[in-house]
CSV table of C-alpha atoms in Angstrom, one decimal:
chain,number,residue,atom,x,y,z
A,606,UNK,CA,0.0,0.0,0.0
A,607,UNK,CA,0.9,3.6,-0.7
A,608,UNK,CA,2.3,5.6,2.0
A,609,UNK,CA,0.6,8.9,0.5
A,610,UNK,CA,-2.8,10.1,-0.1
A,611,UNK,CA,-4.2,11.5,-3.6
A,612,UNK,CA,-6.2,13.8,-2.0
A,613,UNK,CA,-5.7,17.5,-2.2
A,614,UNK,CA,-5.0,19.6,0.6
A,615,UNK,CA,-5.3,23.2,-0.3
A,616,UNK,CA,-3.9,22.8,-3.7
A,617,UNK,CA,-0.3,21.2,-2.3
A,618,UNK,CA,1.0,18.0,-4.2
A,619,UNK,CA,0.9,14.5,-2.0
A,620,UNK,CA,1.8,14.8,1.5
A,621,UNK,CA,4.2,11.2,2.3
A,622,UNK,CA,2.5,9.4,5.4
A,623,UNK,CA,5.8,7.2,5.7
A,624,UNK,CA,6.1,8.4,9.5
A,625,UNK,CA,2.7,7.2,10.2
A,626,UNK,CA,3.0,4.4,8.3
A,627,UNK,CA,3.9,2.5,11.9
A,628,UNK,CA,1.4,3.8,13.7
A,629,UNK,CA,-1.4,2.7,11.4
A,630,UNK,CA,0.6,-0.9,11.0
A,631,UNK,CA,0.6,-1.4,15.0
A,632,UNK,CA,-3.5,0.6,15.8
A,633,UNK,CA,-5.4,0.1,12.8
A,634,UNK,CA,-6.9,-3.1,13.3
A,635,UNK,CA,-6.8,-2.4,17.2
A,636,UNK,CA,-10.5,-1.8,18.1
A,637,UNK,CA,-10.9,1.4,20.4
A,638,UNK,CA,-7.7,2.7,19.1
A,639,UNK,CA,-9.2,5.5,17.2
A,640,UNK,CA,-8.2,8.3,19.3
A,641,UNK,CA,-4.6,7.0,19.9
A,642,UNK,CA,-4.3,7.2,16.3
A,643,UNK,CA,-5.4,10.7,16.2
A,644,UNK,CA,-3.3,11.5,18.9
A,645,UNK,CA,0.0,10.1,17.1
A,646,UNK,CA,-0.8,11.6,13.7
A,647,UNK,CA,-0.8,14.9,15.6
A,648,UNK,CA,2.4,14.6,17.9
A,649,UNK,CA,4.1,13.7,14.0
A,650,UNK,CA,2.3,16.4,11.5
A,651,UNK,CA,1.5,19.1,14.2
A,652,UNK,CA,-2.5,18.6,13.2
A,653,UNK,CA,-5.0,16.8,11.5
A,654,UNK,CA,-5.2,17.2,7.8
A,655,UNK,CA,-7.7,16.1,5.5
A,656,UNK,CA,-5.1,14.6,3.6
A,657,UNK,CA,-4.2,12.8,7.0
A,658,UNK,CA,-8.2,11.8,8.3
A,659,UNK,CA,-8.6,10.2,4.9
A,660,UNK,CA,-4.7,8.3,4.5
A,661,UNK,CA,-6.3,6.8,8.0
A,662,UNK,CA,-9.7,5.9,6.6
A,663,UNK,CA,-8.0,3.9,4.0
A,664,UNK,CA,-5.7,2.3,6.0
A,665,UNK,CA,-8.4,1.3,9.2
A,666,UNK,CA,-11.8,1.4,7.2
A,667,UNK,CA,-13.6,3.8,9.4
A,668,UNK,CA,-14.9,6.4,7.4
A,669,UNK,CA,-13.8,9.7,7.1
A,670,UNK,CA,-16.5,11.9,8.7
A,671,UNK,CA,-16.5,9.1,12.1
A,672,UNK,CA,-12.8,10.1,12.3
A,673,UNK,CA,-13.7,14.3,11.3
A,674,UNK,CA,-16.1,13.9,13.9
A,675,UNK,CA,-13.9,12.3,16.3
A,676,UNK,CA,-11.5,15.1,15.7
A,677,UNK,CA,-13.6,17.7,16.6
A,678,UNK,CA,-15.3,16.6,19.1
A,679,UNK,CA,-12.6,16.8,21.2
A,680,UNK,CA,-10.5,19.9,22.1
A,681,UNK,CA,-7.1,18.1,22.1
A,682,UNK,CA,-7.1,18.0,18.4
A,683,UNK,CA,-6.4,20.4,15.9
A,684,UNK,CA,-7.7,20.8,12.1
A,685,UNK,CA,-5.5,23.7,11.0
A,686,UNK,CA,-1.0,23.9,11.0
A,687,UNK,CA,-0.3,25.9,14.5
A,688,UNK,CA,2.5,28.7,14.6
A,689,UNK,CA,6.1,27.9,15.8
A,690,UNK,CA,5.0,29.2,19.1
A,691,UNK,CA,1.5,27.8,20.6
A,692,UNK,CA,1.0,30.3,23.6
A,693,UNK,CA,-1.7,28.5,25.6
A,694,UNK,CA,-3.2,31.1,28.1
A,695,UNK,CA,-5.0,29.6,31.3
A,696,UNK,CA,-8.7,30.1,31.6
A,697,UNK,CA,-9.1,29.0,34.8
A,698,UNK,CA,-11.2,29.7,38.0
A,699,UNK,CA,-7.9,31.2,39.6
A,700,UNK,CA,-6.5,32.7,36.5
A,701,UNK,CA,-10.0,34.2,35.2
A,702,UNK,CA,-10.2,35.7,39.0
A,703,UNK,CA,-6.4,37.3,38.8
A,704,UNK,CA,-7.3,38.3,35.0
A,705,UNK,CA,-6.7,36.1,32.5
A,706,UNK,CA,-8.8,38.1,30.3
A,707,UNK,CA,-6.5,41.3,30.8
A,708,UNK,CA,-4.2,38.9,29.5
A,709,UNK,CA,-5.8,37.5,26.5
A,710,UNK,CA,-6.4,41.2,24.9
A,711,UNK,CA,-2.7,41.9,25.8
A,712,UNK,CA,-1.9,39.0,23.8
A,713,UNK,CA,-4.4,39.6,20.8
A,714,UNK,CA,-3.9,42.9,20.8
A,715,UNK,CA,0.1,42.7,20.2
A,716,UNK,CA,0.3,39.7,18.0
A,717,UNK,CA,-3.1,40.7,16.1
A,718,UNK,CA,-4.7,37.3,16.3
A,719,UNK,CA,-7.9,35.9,18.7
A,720,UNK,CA,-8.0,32.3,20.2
A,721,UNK,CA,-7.4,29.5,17.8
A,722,UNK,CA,-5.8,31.7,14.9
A,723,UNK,CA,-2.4,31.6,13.7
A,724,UNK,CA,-0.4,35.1,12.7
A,725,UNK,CA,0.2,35.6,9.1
A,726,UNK,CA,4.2,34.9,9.7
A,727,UNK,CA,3.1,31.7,11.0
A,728,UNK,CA,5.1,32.3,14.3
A,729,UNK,CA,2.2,32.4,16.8
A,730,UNK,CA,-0.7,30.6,17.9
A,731,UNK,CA,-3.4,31.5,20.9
A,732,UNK,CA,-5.2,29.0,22.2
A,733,UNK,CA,-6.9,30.2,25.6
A,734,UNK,CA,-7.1,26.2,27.7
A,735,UNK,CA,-9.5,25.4,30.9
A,736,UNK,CA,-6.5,25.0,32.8
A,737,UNK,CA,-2.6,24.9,33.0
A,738,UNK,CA,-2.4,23.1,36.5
A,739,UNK,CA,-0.4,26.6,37.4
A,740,UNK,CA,-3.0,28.0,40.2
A,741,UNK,CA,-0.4,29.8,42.4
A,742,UNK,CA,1.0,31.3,39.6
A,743,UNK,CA,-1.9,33.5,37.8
A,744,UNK,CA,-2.7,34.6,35.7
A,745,UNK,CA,-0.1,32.0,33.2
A,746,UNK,CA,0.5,31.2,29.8
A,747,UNK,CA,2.7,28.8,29.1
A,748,UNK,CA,4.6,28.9,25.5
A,749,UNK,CA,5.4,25.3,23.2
A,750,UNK,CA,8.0,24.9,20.5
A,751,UNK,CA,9.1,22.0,19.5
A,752,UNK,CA,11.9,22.0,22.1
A,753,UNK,CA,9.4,22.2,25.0
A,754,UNK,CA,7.8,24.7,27.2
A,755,UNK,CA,8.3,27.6,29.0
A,756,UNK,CA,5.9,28.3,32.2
A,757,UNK,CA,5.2,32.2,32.7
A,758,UNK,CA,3.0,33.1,35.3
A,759,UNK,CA,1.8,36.2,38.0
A,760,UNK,CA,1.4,38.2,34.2
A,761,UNK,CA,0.4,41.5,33.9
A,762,UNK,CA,0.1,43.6,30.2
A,763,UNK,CA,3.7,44.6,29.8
A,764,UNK,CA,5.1,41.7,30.9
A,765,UNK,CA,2.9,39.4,28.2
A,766,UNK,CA,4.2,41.9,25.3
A,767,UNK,CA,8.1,42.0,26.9
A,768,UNK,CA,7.7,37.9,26.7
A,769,UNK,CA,6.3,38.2,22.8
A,770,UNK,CA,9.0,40.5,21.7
A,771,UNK,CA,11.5,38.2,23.3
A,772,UNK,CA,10.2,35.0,21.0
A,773,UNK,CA,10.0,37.9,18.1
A,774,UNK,CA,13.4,38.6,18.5
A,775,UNK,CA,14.4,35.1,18.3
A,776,UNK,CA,13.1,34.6,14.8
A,777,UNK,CA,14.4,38.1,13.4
């Protein structure tokens, strides 16, 4: 079998599937594994493509819009490419309380973007989370890259946009 899908994403050519090749050999006939499927295909790609939902259809036999649905049902997963940096920003009962919301407009307001959208250089990404486990430390955002994370907490405006400018400044 094929380790690429024919299907267009967004006009690109073939996207290769060779890294989830061994995923799909070792789940796909795994009943229940579904999700853990999902889960791998993002931790490889960074999201879930169409191109991606429908390379695991053919390889598993569920049907696409089971897996879409899937997908979306649950917050974890992502349809759309995320930006270099995913800052996450705690929603949470103590963080809402010590302004997490303060926090949020500092952060759209400087990088231009609202929860769940990407900026146009593909740098950042906001995603505003239920809760960062963090409490004592809010209100906190913590930032990924694909080296890891980095934990900032008891924020106020200036300090969010001092942070920004500092992971700006990194890829200037």
């Amino acid at each position: 079998m094929s380790n690429t899908c024919g299907c267009q994403n967004g006009g690109n050519s073939e996207v290769n599937f060779a890294e989830l090749a061994p995923v799909l050999e070792k789940y796909a006939k795994v009943p229940g594994s579904l999700i853990t499927i999902l889960q791998k295909t993002q931790d490889i790609y960074g999201y879930l493509s169409l191109d991606a939902i429908n390379y695991i259809s053919e390889r598993t036999g569920i049907m696409p819009a089971k897996i879409y649905g899937v997908a979306t049902f649950y917050a974890q997963f992502r349809l759309q490419p995320i930006g270099k940096y995913l800052v996450m920003l705690c929603k949470g009962t103590a963080c809402h309380v010590n302004g997490a919301d303060m926090i949020q407009e500092a952060v759209s307001e400087h990088l231009g973007i609202q929860d769940g959208e990407t900026t146009e250089d593909g740098l950042f990404t906001l995603n505003a989370v239920a809760c960062l486990g963090c409490c004592s430390l809010a209100p906190v955002m913590m930032v990924k890259t694909v080296d890891g994370e980095e934990t900032y907490g008891n924020l106020t405006k200036a300090k969010v946009t001092e942070i920004l400018d500092e992971y700006k400044a990194k890829n200037a």
